[in-house]
Coordinates of C-alpha atoms in Angstrom, one line a residue:
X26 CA -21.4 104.7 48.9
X27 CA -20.9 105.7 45.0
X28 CA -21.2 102.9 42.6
X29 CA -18.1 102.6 40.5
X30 CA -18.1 105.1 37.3
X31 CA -17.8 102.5 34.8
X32 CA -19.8 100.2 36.0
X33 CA -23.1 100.8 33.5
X34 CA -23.4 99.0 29.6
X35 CA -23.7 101.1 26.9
X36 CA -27.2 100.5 25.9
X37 CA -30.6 102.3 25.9
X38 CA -33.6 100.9 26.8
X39 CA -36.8 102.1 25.6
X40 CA -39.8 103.7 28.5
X41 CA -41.9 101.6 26.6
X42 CA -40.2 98.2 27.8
X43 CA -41.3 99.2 31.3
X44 CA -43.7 96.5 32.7
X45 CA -46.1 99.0 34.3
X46 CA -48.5 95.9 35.2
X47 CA -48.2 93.1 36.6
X48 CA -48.4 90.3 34.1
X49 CA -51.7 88.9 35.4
X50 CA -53.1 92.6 34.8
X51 CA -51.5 92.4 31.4
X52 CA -53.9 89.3 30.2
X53 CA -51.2 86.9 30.7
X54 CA -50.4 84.8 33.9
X55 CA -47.4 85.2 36.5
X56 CA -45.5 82.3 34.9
X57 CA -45.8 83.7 31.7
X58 CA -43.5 86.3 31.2
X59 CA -40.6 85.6 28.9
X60 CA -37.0 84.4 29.9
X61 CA -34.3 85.1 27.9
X62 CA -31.3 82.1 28.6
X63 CA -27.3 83.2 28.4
X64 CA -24.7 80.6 29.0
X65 CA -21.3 81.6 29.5
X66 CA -19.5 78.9 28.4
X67 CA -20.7 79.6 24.8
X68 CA -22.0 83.0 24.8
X69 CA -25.5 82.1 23.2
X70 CA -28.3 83.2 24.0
X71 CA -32.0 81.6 23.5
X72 CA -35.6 82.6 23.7
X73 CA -37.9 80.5 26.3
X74 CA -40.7 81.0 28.4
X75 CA -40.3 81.1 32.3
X76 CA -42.4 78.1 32.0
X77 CA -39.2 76.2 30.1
X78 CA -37.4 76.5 33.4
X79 CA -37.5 72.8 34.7
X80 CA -36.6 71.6 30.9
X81 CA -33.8 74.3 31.2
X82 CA -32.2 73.3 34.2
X83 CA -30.5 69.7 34.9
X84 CA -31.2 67.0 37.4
X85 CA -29.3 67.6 40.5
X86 CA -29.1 71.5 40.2
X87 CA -30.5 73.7 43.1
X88 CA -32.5 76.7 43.3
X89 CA -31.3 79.1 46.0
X90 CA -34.8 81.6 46.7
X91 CA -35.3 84.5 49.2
X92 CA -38.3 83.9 51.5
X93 CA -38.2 87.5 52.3
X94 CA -41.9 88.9 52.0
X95 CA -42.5 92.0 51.0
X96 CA -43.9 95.2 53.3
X97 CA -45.9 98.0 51.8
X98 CA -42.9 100.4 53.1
X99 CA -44.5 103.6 51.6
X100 CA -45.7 105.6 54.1
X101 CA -47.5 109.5 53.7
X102 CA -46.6 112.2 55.9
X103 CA -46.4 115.6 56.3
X104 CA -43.5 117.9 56.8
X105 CA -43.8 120.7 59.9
X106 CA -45.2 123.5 57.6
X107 CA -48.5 120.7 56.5
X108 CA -46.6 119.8 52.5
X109 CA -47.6 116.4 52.5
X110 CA -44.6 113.6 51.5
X111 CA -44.1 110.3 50.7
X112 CA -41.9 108.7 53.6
X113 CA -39.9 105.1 52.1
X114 CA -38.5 102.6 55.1
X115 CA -35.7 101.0 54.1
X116 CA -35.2 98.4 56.5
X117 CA -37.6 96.9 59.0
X118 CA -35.4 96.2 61.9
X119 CA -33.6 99.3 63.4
X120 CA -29.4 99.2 63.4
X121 CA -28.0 99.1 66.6
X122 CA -28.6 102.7 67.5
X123 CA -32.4 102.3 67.2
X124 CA -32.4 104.1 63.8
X125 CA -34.5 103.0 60.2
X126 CA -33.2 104.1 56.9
X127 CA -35.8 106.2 54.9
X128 CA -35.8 108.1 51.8
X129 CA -38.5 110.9 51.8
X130 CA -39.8 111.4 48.3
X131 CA -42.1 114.2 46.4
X132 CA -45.9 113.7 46.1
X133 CA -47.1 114.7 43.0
X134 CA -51.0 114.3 42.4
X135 CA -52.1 110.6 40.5
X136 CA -48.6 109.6 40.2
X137 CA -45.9 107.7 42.4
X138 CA -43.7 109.5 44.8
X139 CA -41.0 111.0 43.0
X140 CA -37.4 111.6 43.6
X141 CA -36.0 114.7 45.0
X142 CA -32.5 115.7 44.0
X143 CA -30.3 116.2 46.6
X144 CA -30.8 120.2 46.0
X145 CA -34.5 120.2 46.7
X146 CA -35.1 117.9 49.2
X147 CA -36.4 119.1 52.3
X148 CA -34.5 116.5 54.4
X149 CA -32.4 118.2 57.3
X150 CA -31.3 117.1 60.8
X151 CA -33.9 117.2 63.3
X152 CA -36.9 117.0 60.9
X153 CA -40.0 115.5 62.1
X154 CA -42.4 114.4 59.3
X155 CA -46.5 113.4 60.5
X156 CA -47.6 109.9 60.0
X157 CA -51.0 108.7 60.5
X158 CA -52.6 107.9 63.6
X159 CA -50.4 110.1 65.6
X160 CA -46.8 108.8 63.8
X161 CA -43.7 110.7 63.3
X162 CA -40.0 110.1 62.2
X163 CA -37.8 112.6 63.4
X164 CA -34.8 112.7 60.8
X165 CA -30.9 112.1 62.6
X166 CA -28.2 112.2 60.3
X167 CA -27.8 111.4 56.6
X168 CA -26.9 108.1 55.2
X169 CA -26.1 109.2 51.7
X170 CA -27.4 112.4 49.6
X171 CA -30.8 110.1 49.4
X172 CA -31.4 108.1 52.5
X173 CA -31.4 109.4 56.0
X174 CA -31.4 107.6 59.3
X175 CA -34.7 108.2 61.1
X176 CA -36.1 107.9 64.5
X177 CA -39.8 106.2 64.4
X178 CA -42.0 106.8 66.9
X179 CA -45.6 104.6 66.4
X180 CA -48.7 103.9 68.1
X181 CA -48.0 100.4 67.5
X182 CA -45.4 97.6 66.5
X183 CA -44.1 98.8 63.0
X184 CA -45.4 95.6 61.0
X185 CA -49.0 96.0 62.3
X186 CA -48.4 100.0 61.7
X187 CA -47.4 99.4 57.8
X188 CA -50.3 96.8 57.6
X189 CA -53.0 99.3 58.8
X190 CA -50.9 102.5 57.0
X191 CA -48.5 101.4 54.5
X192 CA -48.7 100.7 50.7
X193 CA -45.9 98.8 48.0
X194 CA -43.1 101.3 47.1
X195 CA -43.9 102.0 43.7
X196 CA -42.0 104.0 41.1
X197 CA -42.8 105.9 38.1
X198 CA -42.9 103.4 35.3
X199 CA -45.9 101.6 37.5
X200 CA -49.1 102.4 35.9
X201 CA -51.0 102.7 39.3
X202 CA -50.6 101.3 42.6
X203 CA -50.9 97.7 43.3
X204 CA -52.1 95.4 46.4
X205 CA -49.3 94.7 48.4
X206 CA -50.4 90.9 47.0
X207 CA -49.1 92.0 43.6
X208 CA -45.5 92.2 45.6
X209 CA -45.2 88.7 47.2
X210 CA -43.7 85.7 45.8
X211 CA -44.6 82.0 46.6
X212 CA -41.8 81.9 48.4
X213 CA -42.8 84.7 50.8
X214 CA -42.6 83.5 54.5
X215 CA -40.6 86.5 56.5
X216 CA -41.8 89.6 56.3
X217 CA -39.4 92.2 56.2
X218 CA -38.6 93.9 52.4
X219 CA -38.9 97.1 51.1
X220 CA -38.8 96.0 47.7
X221 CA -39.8 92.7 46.5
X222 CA -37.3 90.3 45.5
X223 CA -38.7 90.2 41.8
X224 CA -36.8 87.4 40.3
X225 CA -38.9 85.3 41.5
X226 CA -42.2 86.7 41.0
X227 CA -43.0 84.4 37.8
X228 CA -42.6 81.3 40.5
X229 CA -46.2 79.3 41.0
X230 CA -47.3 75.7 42.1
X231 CA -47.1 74.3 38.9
X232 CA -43.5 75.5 37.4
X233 CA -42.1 74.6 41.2
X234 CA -43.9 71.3 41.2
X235 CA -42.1 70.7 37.6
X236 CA -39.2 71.6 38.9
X237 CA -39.6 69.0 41.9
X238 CA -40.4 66.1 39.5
X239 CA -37.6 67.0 37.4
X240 CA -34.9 66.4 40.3
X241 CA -34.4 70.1 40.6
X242 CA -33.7 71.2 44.4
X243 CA -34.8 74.7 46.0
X244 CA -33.9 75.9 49.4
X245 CA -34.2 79.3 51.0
X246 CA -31.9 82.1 52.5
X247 CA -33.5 85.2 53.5
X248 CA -32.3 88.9 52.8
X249 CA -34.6 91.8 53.6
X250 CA -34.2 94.4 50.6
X251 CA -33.9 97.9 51.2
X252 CA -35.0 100.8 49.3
X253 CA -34.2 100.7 45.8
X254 CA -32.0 103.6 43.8
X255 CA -33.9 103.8 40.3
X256 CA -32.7 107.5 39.8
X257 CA -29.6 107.8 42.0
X258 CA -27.8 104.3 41.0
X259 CA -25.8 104.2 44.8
X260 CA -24.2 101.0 45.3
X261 CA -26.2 98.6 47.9
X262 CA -26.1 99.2 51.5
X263 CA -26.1 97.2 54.3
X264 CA -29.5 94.4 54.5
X265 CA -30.1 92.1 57.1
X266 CA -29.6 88.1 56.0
X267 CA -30.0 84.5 57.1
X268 CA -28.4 81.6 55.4
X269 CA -29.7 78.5 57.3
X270 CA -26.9 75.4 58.2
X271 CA -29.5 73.4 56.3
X272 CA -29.2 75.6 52.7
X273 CA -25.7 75.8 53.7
X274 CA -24.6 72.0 53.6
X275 CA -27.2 71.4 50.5
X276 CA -25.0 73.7 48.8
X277 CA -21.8 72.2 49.2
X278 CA -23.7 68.9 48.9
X279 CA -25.1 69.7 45.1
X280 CA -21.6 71.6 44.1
X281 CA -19.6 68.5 45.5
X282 CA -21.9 66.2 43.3
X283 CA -21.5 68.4 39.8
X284 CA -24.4 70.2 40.6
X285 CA -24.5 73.8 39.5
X286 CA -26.1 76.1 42.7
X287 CA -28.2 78.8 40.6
X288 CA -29.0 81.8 42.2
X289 CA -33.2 82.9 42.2
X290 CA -32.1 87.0 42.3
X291 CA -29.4 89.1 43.0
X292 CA -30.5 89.4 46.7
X293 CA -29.6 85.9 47.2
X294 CA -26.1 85.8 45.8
X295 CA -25.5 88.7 48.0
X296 CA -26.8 86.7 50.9
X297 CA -24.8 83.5 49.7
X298 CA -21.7 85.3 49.0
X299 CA -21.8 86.8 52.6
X300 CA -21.9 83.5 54.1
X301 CA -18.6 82.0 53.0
X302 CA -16.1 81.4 55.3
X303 CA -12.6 81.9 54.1
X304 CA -11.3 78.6 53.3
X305 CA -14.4 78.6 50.6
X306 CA -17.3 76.6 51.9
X307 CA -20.3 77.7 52.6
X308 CA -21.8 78.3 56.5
X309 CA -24.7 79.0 58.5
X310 CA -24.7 82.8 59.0
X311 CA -27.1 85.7 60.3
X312 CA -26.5 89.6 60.4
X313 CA -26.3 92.2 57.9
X314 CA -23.9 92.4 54.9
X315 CA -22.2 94.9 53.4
X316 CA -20.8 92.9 50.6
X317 CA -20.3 94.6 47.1
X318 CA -20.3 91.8 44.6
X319 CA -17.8 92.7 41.6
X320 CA -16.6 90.9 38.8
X321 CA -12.3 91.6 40.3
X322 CA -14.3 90.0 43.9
X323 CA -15.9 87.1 41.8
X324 CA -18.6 84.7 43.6
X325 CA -17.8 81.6 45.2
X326 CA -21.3 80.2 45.9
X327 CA -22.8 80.5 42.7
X328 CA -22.4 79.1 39.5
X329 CA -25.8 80.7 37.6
X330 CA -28.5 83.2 38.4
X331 CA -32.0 84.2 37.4
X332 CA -33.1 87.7 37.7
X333 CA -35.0 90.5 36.3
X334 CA -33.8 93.0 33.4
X335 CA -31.8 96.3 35.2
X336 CA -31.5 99.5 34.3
X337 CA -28.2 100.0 32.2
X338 CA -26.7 102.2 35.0
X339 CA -27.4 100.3 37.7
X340 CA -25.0 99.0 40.5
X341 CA -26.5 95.7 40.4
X342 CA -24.9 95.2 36.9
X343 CA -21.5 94.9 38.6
X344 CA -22.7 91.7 40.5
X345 CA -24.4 90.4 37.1
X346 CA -21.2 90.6 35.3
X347 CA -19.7 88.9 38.0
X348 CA -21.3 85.8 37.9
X349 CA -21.8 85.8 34.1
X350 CA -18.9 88.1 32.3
X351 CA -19.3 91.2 30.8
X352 CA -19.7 90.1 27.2
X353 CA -22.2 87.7 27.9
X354 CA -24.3 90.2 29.9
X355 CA -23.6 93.0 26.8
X356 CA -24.7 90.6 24.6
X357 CA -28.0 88.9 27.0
X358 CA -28.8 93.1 27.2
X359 CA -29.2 94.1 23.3
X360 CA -31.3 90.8 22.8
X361 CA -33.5 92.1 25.2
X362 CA -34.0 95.4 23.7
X363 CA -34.2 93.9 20.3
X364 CA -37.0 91.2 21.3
X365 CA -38.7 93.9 23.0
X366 CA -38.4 92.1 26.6
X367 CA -40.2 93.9 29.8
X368 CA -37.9 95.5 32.1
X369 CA -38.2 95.9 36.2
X370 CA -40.2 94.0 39.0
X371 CA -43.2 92.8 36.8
X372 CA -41.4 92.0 33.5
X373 CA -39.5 89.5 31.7
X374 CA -36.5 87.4 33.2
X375 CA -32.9 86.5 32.1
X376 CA -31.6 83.3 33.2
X377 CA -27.4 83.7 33.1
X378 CA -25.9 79.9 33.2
X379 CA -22.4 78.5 33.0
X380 CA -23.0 76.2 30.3

């Protein structure tokens, strides 16, 4: 489950490009953070507004966008000896042996949980960490040096449980914890994230009503994120998707037509990619992926994507420089620092085209 060695751009990004608000907390609105436009065919960049969107794109593309709603996954607990913890669930639905993914994480006073190095953490078979309301997860076996599967055992179903217990996962550049409202998107109908599916946070009535008049489809998938890996950079794990037949045929509709399919975040190339069949088209499909998107894999479903700015080290780089090439992503990157554009979940966007 290591991410390539290789795999990270040679750049340095600033702490203070961290969006540690949300943009509406920042003075602004959602649909007015910054997007920063790379098109591969040229290798230019440009400066827009998310709000340029629907001028950006053509008649006849479509937008692919996760319904997938976020769940306030952070959970506090306590281990046996009464050291209180921060519990992450990684993945709503249990695998096949009952079991959740969670990462346990260090409480420290005013700030968000932080991450325990593999050394320190207190994570060993058999542990059972407290929840509220009578709770527990009773640790199994590890998953990688971070994640652990877990046996839950609640007073109630585990949506209503993270409703009445849980908070958003939040991580260190976050100024202070949000509502869990800060961490939908309008997209948002299924329940079942860890992690918002950010690229399309800026998304609001009027840019998709824009986009509507314009001739610019959007259709859903649905992939449930897991626990993210700000500090450890592991390469994705398995999530649970849904590509509908509907999404499916518009697809191969808009890319028989000389449409371009543009992907609305990395979790939906990941969910399109899983769903082609191996003569190439695209088809209904429902399960979990393991996929590993890399620029030697390619895509096959997706000619453009829109997503959020990623650290330099992170595994999701791989998939970026897959569907845009490395020297345009190298070059999209230092713009960003340069301009001064806001990095992570409530910051700026990058919009990588074909042409």
């Amino acid at each position: 489950m290591t991410a390539p060695a290789d795999f990270g751009l040679d750049i340095a990004v600033p702490p203070e490009l961290s969006a540690r608000a949300p943009a509406e907390a920042r003075g602004g609105a959602r649909d007015g953070v910054r997007m920063l436009v790379g098109r591969r065919s040229t290798g230019g960049v440009e400066h827009r507004r998310f709000t340029d969107l629907p001028e950006v794109l053509r008649p006849g593309d479509l937008l692919v966008v996760n319904n997938s709603a976020t769940l306030p996954a952070a959970l506090p607990g306590r281990l046996p000896d009464g050291s209180p913890v921060a519990l992450h669930l990684s993945s709503a639905q249990p695998d096949q042996h009952g079991s959740h993914l969670v990462e346990l994480r260090r409480v420290v006073p005013g700030e968000a949980a932080a991450y325990y190095p593999p050394e320190e953490s207190p994570a060993r078979v058999g542990l059972r960490v407290a929840l509220p309301a009578g709770g527990a997860a009773e640790l199994r076996r590890p998953f990688t040096a971070r994640l652990w599967y877990a046996e839950l055992a609640l007073p109630t179903p585990l949506l209503r449980y993270l409703d009445l217990h849980g908070r958003a996962i939040r991580y260190g550049y976050v100024d202070r914890d949000w509502p869990i409202e800060a961490y939908q998107t309008v997209f948002a109908t299924v329940p079942g994230s860890s992690e918002m599916p950010s690229a399309a946070r800026p998304f609001g009535p009027e840019v998709v009503a824009r986009l509507a008049g314009r001739g610019v489809l959007v259709a859903p998938v649905t992939l449930h994120t897991g626990v993210a890996s700000p500090e450890a950079h592991e390469a994705p794990y398995a999530e649970r998707f849904r590509v509908p037949e509907a999404t499916a045929r518009l697809v191969g509709h808009v890319r028989a037509g000389g449409g371009r399919v543009i992907a609305v975040g990395t979790t939906v190339v990941r969910a399109l990619e899983s769903a082609v069949a191996s003569d190439g088209t695209l088809q209904e499909a429902d399960g979990w992926t393991e996929l590993v998107i890399t620029p030697e894999r390619g895509v096959r479903a997706v000619d453009g994507l829109l997503t959020g700015w990623h650290e330099p080290r992170a595994s999701h780089l791989l998939m970026l420089a897959a569907v845009a090439g490395r020297p345009l992503l190298v070059a999209c990157y230092r713009e960003a620092v340069r301009h001064r554009y806001l990095w992570h979940e409530f910051g700026d966007v990058n919009l990588l085209l074909p042409d």
